[in-house]
Coordinates of C-alpha atoms and ligand atoms in Angstrom, one line a residue:
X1 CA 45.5 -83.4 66.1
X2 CA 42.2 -81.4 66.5
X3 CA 39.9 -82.2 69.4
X4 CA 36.0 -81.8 68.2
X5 CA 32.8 -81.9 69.4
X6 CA 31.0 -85.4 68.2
X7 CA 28.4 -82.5 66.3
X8 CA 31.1 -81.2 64.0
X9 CA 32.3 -84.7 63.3
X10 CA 31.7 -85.3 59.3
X11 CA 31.7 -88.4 57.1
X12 CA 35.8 -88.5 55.6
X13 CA 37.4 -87.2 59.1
X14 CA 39.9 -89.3 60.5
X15 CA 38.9 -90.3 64.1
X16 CA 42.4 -90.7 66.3
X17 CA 40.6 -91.8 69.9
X18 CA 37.8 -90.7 72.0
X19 CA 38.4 -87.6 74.3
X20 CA 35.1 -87.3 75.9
X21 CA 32.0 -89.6 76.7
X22 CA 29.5 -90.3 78.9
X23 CA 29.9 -94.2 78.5
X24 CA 33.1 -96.5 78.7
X25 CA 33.5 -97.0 75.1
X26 CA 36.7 -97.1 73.0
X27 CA 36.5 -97.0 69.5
X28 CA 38.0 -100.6 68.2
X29 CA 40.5 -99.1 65.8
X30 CA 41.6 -95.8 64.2
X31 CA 39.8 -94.9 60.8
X32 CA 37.7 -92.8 58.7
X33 CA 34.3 -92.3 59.2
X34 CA 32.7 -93.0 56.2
X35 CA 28.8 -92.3 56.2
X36 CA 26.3 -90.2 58.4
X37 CA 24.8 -93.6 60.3
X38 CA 28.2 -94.2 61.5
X39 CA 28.8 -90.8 63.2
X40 CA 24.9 -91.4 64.7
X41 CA 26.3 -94.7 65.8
X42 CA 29.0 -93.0 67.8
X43 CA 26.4 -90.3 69.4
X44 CA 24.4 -93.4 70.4
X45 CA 27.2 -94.4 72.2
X46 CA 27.4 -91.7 74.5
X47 CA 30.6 -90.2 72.5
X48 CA 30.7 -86.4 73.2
X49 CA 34.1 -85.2 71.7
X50 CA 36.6 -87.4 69.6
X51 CA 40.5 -86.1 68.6
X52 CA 40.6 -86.1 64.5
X53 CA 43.4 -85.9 62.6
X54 CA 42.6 -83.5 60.1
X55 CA 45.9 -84.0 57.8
X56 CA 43.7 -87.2 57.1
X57 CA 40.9 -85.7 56.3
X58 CA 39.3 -86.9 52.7
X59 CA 38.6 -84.6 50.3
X60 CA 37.0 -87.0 48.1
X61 CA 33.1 -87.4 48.4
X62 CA 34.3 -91.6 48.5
X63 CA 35.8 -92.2 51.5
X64 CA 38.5 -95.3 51.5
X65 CA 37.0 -98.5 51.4
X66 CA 39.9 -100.5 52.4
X67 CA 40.4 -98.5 56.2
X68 CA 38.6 -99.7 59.5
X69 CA 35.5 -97.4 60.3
X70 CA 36.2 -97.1 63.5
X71 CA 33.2 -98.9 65.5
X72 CA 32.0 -98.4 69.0
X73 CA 32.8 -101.5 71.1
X74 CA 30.9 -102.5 74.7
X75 CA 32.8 -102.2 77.8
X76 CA 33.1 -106.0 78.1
X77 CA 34.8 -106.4 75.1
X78 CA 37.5 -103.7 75.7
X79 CA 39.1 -104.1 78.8
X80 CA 42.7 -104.5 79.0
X81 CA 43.0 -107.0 76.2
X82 CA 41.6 -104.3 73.5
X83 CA 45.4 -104.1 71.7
X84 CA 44.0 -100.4 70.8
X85 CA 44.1 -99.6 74.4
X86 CA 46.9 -101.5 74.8
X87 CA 49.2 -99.2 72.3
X88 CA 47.7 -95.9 73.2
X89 CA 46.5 -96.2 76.7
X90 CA 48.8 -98.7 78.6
X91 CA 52.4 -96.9 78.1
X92 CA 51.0 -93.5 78.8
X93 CA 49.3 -94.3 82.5
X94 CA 52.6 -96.2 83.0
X95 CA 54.6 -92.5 82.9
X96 CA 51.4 -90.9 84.2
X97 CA 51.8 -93.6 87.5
X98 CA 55.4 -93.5 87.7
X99 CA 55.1 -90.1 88.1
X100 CA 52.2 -90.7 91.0
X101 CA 54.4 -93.0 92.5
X102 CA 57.4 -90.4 93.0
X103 CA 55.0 -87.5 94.3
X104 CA 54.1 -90.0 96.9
X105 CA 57.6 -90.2 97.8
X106 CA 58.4 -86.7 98.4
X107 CA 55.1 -86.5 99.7
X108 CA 56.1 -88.8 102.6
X109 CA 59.6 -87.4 102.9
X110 CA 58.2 -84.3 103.7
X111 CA 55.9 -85.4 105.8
X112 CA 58.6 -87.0 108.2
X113 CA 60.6 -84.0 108.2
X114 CA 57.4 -81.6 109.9
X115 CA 56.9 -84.5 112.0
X116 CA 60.6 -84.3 113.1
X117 CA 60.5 -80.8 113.6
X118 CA 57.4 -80.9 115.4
X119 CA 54.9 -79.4 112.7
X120 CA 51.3 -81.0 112.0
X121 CA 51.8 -82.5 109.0
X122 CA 49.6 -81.2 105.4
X123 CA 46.4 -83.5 104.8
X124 CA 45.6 -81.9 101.7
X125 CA 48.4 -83.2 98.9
X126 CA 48.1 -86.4 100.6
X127 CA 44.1 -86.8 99.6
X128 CA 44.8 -84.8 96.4
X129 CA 47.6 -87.9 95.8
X130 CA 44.7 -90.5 96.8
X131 CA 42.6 -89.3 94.2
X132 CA 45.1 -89.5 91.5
X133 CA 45.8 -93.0 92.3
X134 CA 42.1 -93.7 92.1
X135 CA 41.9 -92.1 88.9
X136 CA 44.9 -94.0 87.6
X137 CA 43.8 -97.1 89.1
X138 CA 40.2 -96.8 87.1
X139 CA 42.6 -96.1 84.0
X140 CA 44.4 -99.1 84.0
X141 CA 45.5 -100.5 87.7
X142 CA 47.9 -102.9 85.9
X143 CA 50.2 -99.7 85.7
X144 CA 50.5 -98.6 89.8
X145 CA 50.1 -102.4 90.6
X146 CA 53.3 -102.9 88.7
X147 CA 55.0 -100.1 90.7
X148 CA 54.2 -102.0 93.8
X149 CA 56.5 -105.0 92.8
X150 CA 59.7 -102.6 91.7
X151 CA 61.1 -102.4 95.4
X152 CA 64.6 -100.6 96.6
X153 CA 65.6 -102.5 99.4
X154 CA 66.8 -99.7 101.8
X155 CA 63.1 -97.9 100.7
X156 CA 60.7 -99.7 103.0
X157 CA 58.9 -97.5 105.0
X158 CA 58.5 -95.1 101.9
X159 CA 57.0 -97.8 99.5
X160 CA 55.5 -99.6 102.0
X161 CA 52.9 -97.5 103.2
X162 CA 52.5 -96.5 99.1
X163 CA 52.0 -100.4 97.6
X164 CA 49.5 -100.6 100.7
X165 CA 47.9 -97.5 99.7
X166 CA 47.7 -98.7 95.9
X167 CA 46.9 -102.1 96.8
X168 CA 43.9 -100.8 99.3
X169 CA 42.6 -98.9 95.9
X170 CA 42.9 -101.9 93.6
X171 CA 40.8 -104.4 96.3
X172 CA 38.5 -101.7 97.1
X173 CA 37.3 -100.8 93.6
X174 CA 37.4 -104.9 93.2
X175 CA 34.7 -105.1 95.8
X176 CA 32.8 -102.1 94.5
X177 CA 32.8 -99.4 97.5
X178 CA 32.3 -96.0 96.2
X179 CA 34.7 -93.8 94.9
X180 CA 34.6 -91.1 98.1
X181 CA 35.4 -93.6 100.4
X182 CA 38.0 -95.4 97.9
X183 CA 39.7 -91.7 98.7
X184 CA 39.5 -92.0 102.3
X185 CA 40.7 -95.9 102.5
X186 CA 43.8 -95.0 100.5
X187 CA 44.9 -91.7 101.6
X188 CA 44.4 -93.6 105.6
X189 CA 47.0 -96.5 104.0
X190 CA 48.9 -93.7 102.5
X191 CA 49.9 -92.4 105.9
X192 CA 49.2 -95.6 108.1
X193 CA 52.5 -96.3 109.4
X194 CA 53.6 -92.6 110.0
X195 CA 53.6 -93.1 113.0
X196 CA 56.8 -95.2 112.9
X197 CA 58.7 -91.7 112.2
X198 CA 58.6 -91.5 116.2
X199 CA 59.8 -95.2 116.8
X200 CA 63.7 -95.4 117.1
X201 CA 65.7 -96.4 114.4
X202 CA 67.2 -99.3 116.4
X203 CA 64.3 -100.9 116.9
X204 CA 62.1 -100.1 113.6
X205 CA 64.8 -101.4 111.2
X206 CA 66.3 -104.1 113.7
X207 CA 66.6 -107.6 111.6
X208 CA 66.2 -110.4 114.5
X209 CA 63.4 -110.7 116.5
X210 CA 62.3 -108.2 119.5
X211 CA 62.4 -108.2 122.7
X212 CA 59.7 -107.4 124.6
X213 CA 60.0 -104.3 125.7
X214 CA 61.3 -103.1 122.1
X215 CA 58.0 -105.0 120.5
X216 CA 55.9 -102.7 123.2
X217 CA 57.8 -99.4 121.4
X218 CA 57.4 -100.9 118.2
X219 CA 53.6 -101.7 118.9
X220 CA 53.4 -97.8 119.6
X221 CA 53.9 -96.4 116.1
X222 CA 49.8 -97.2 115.3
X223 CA 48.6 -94.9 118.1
X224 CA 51.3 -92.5 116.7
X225 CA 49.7 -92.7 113.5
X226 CA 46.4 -92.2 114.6
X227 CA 47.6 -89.4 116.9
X228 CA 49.5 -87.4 114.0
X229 CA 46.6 -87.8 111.6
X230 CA 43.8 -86.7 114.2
X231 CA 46.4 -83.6 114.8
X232 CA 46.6 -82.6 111.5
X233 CA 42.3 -82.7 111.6
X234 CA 41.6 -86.1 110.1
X235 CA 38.4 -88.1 111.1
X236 CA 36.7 -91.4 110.2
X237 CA 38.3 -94.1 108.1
X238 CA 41.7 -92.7 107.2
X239 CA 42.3 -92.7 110.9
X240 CA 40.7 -95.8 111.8
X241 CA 43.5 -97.6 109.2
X242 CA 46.3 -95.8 111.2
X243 CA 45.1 -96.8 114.7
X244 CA 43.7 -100.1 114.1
X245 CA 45.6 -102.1 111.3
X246 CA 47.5 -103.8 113.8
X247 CA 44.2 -105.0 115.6
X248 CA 42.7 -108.8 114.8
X249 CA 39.5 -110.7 115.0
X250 CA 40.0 -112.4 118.2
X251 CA 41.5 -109.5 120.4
X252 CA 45.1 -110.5 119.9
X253 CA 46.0 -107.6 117.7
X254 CA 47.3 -104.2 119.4
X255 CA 47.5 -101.4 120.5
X256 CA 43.7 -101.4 121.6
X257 CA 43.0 -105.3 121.3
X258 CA 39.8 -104.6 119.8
X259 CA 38.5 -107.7 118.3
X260 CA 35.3 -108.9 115.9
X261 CA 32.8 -106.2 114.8
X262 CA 34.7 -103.7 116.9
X263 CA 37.0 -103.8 113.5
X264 CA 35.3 -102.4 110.7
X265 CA 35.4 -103.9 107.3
X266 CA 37.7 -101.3 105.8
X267 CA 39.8 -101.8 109.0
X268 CA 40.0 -105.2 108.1
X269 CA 40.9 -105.0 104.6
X270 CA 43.4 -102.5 105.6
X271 CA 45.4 -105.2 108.1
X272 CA 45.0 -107.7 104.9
X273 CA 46.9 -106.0 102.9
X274 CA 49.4 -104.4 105.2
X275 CA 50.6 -107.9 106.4
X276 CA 50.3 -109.4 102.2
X277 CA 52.4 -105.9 101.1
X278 CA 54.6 -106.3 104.2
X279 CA 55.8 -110.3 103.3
X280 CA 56.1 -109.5 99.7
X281 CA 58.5 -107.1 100.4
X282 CA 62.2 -106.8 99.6
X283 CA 64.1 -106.0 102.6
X284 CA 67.7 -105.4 103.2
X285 CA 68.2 -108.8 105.5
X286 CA 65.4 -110.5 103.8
X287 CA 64.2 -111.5 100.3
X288 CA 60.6 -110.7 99.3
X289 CA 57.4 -113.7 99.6
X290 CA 56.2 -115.0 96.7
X291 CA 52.6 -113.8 96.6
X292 CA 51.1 -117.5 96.9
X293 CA 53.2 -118.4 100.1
X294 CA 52.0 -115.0 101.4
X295 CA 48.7 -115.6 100.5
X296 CA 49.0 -118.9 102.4
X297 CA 50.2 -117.3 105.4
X298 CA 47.1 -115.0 105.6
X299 CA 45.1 -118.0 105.1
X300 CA 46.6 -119.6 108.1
X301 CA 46.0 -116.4 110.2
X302 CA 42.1 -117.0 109.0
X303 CA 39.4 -116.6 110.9
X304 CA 41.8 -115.8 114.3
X305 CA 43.6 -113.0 112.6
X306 CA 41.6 -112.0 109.1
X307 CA 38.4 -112.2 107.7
X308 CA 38.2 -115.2 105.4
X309 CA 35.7 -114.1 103.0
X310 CA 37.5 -110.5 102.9
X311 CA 41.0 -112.3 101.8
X312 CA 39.8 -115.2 99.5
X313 CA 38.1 -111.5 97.6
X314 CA 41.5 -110.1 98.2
X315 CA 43.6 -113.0 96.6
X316 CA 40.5 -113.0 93.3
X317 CA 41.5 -109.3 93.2
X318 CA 45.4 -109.8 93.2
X319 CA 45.7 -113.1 91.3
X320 CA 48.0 -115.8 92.0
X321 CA 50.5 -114.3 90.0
X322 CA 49.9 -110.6 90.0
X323 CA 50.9 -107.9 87.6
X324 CA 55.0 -107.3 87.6
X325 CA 55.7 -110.9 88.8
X326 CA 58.9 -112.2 86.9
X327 CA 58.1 -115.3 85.6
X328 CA 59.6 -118.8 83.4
X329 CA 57.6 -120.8 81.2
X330 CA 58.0 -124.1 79.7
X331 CA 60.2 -122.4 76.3
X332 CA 62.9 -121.3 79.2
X333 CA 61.7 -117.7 78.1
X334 CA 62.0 -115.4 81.5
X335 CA 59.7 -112.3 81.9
X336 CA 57.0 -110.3 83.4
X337 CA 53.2 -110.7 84.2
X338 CA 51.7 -107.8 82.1
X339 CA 48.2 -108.4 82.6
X340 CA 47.0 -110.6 84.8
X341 CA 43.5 -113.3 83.8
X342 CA 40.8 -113.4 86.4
X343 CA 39.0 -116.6 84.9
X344 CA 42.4 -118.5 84.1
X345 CA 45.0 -117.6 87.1
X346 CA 47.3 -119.5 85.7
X347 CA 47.5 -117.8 82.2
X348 CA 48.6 -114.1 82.4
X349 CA 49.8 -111.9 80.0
X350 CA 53.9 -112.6 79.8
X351 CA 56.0 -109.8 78.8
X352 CA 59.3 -112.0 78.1
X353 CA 62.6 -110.5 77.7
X354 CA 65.0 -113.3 78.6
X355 CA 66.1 -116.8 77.6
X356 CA 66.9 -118.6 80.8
X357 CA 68.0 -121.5 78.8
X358 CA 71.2 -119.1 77.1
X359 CA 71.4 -117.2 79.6
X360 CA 70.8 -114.3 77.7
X361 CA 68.4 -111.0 76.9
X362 CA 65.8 -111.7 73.9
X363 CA 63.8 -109.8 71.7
X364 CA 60.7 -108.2 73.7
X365 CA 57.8 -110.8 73.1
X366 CA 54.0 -110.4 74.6
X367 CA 52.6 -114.2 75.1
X368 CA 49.2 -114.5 75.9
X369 CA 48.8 -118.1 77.6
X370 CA 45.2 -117.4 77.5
X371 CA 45.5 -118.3 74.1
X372 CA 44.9 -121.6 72.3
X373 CA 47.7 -121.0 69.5
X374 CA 50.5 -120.8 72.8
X375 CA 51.8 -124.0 73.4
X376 CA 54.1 -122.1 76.3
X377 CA 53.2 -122.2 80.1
X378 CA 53.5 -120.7 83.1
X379 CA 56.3 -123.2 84.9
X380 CA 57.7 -120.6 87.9
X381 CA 57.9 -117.3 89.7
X382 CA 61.9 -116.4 89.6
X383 CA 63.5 -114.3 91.6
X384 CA 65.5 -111.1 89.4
X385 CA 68.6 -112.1 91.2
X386 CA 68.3 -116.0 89.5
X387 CA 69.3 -114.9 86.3
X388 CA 71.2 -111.6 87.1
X389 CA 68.1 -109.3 85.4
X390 CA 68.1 -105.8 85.9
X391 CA 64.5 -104.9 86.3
X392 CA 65.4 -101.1 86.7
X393 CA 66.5 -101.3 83.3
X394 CA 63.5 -102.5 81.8
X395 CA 61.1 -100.5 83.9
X396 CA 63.3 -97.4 82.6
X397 CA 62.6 -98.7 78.6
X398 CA 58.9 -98.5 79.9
X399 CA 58.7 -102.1 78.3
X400 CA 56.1 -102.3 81.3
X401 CA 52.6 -102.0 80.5
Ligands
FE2_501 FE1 51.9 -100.7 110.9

């Protein structure tokens, strides 16, 4: 493959994808370029460098008729549903987040041990790691968003304060706030609950309920945070969402019982999710939430706990059944939510794998229920453990999107 400037593209050359643009255009499909107006029609667009396969390349002043010209498409019409982005683009952010996702890791690892040994802990990877995410989320999000639902059990604080981090970049480029602060709201979620590296063991991963002294040691861990991050010479939002993600709308939140405008709207997005990620989640002495029953919890909590209008955004952003929920439909067939359908909740993308009525994996099958010709529907969310699925396994195939 050669990568060209859209100057030295000729009529005969085999375009393979679109390297460099100034628009959000995909080319529709693969193809020759056949005449001079169709190369002006890819300038037009904005296209600035294209990869060619030159081994293509036709010799022949007559180009072949029967191959796709490849044809500038508007953003609308792409998205995720565009089955050329779907091929070439979806799989590769998926290795390209993976990876993302285990940086994170070792990031926070490491950041536990200088906080152990009494170091100030390094800012900079953690920022560089919030960008990434943003750039992977403005890929494709479906990818990272998918991470956030593959939980170990004994990894909570790790993946935790990561989904929140991910999830915080998803909602915030849902309600459009610039990138540079996108930066700043995920790398604050990143390192939100580092504090809790100070709180002790016994009490942080006790499964009952507290007493109230241990809830006061507990309740510690976001003035920890905030105290870490200001150490290591962090200001502004990042340490806002450390200190105050605990804090609610009518003063009843700690450890400064702030309450109304004294939280900030990134603040409040921040405790949002924290409490939605936190529910969710897979622990060792509990199973995860469904989304929905989460999402009715939150609702409860509104407008005493959480901003209303900031959640009912949040759950639009999510979806009722986001990306990486397992799911049944009507056929019996078992699999995941690939891609989820903003106008039509109930009608995801289904990745299915499994027959729940044989009890018993299947050929790999995408079902749209979006679409007219699918008689199937959406019937459940199941739980991995219903039908004895290794999710591992498939997330390892990279059958994810
Ligand atoms: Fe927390």
């Amino acid at each position: 493959m050669n990568v060209i400037s859209i100057s030295q593209l000729q009529p005969g050359m085999f375009v393979q994808s679109v390297t460099k643009q100034t628009g959000r255009i995909k080319i529709k499909n693969q193809g020759w370029v056949k005449t001079q107006a169709g190369i002006d029609k890819l300038k037009k667009a904005g296209i600035l460098e294209i990869e060619i396969d030159p081994d293509k390349t036709l010799t022949s002043s007559e180009p072949d008729t029967q191959a796709p010209t490849p044809t500038p498409t508007p953003k609308a019409d792409i998205k995720k549903r565009d089955p050329w982005l779907k091929v070439h683009s979806s799989e590769q952010e998926m290795g390209k987040a993976k990876k993302l996702y285990d940086e994170a890791k070792t990031l926070q690892q490491k950041a536990f041990g200088d906080i152990k040994a009494g170091r100030d802990i390094d800012i900079a990877p953690f920022k560089e790691l919030a960008s990434g995410f943003m750039d992977s989320i403005f890929r494709n999000q479906d990818a990272l968003a998918c991470l956030t639902q593959m939980r170990q059990k004994d990894a909570y604080l790790l993946e935790h304060s990561i989904n929140v981090s991910i999830l915080m970049g998803i909602f915030a480029k849902h309600l459009g706030i610039e990138r540079d602060i996108i930066v700043e709201l995920t790398t604050g979620a990143l390192l939100h609950d580092i504090g809790k590296i100070k709180t002790p063991d016994e009490v942080l991963n006790k499964p009952g309920r507290l007493s109230d002294d241990e809830f006061k040691v507990m309740q510690n861990h976001a003035l920890h945070s905030k105290q870490i991050l200001e150490e290591a010479g962090l200001t502004g939002i990042a340490v806002d969402i450390a200190g105050l993600h605990h804090e609610r709308l009518d003063g009843k939140g700690y450890p400064f019982a702030k309450k109304g405008d004294e939280i900030s709207q990134y603040v409040r997005m921040a405790s949002i999710v924290d409490v939605y990620d936190a529910l969710t989640a897979e622990r060792v002495y509990k199973a995860g939430m469904e989304p929905i029953k989460a999402f009715k919890i939150l609702k409860d909590g509104c407008p005493d706990s959480f901003d209303g209008e900031l959640l009912t955004k949040f759950i639009q952003c999510i979806g009722i059944h986001p990306v990486g929920t397992l799911v049944k439909l009507s056929s019996q067939k078992v699999g995941l939510v690939t891609e989820s359908n903003p106008t039509t909740p109930l009608k995801p993308v289904v990745k299915t794998f499994y027959s729940a009525k044989h009890s018993r994996y299947t050929e790999v099958q995408d079902i749209d229920l979006a679409n007219k010709k699918t008689a199937d529907v959406l019937e459940s969310t199941v739980k991995p453990a219903d039908y004895n699925i290794d999710l591992e396994r498939f997330y390892k195939n990279s059958i994810l999107p």
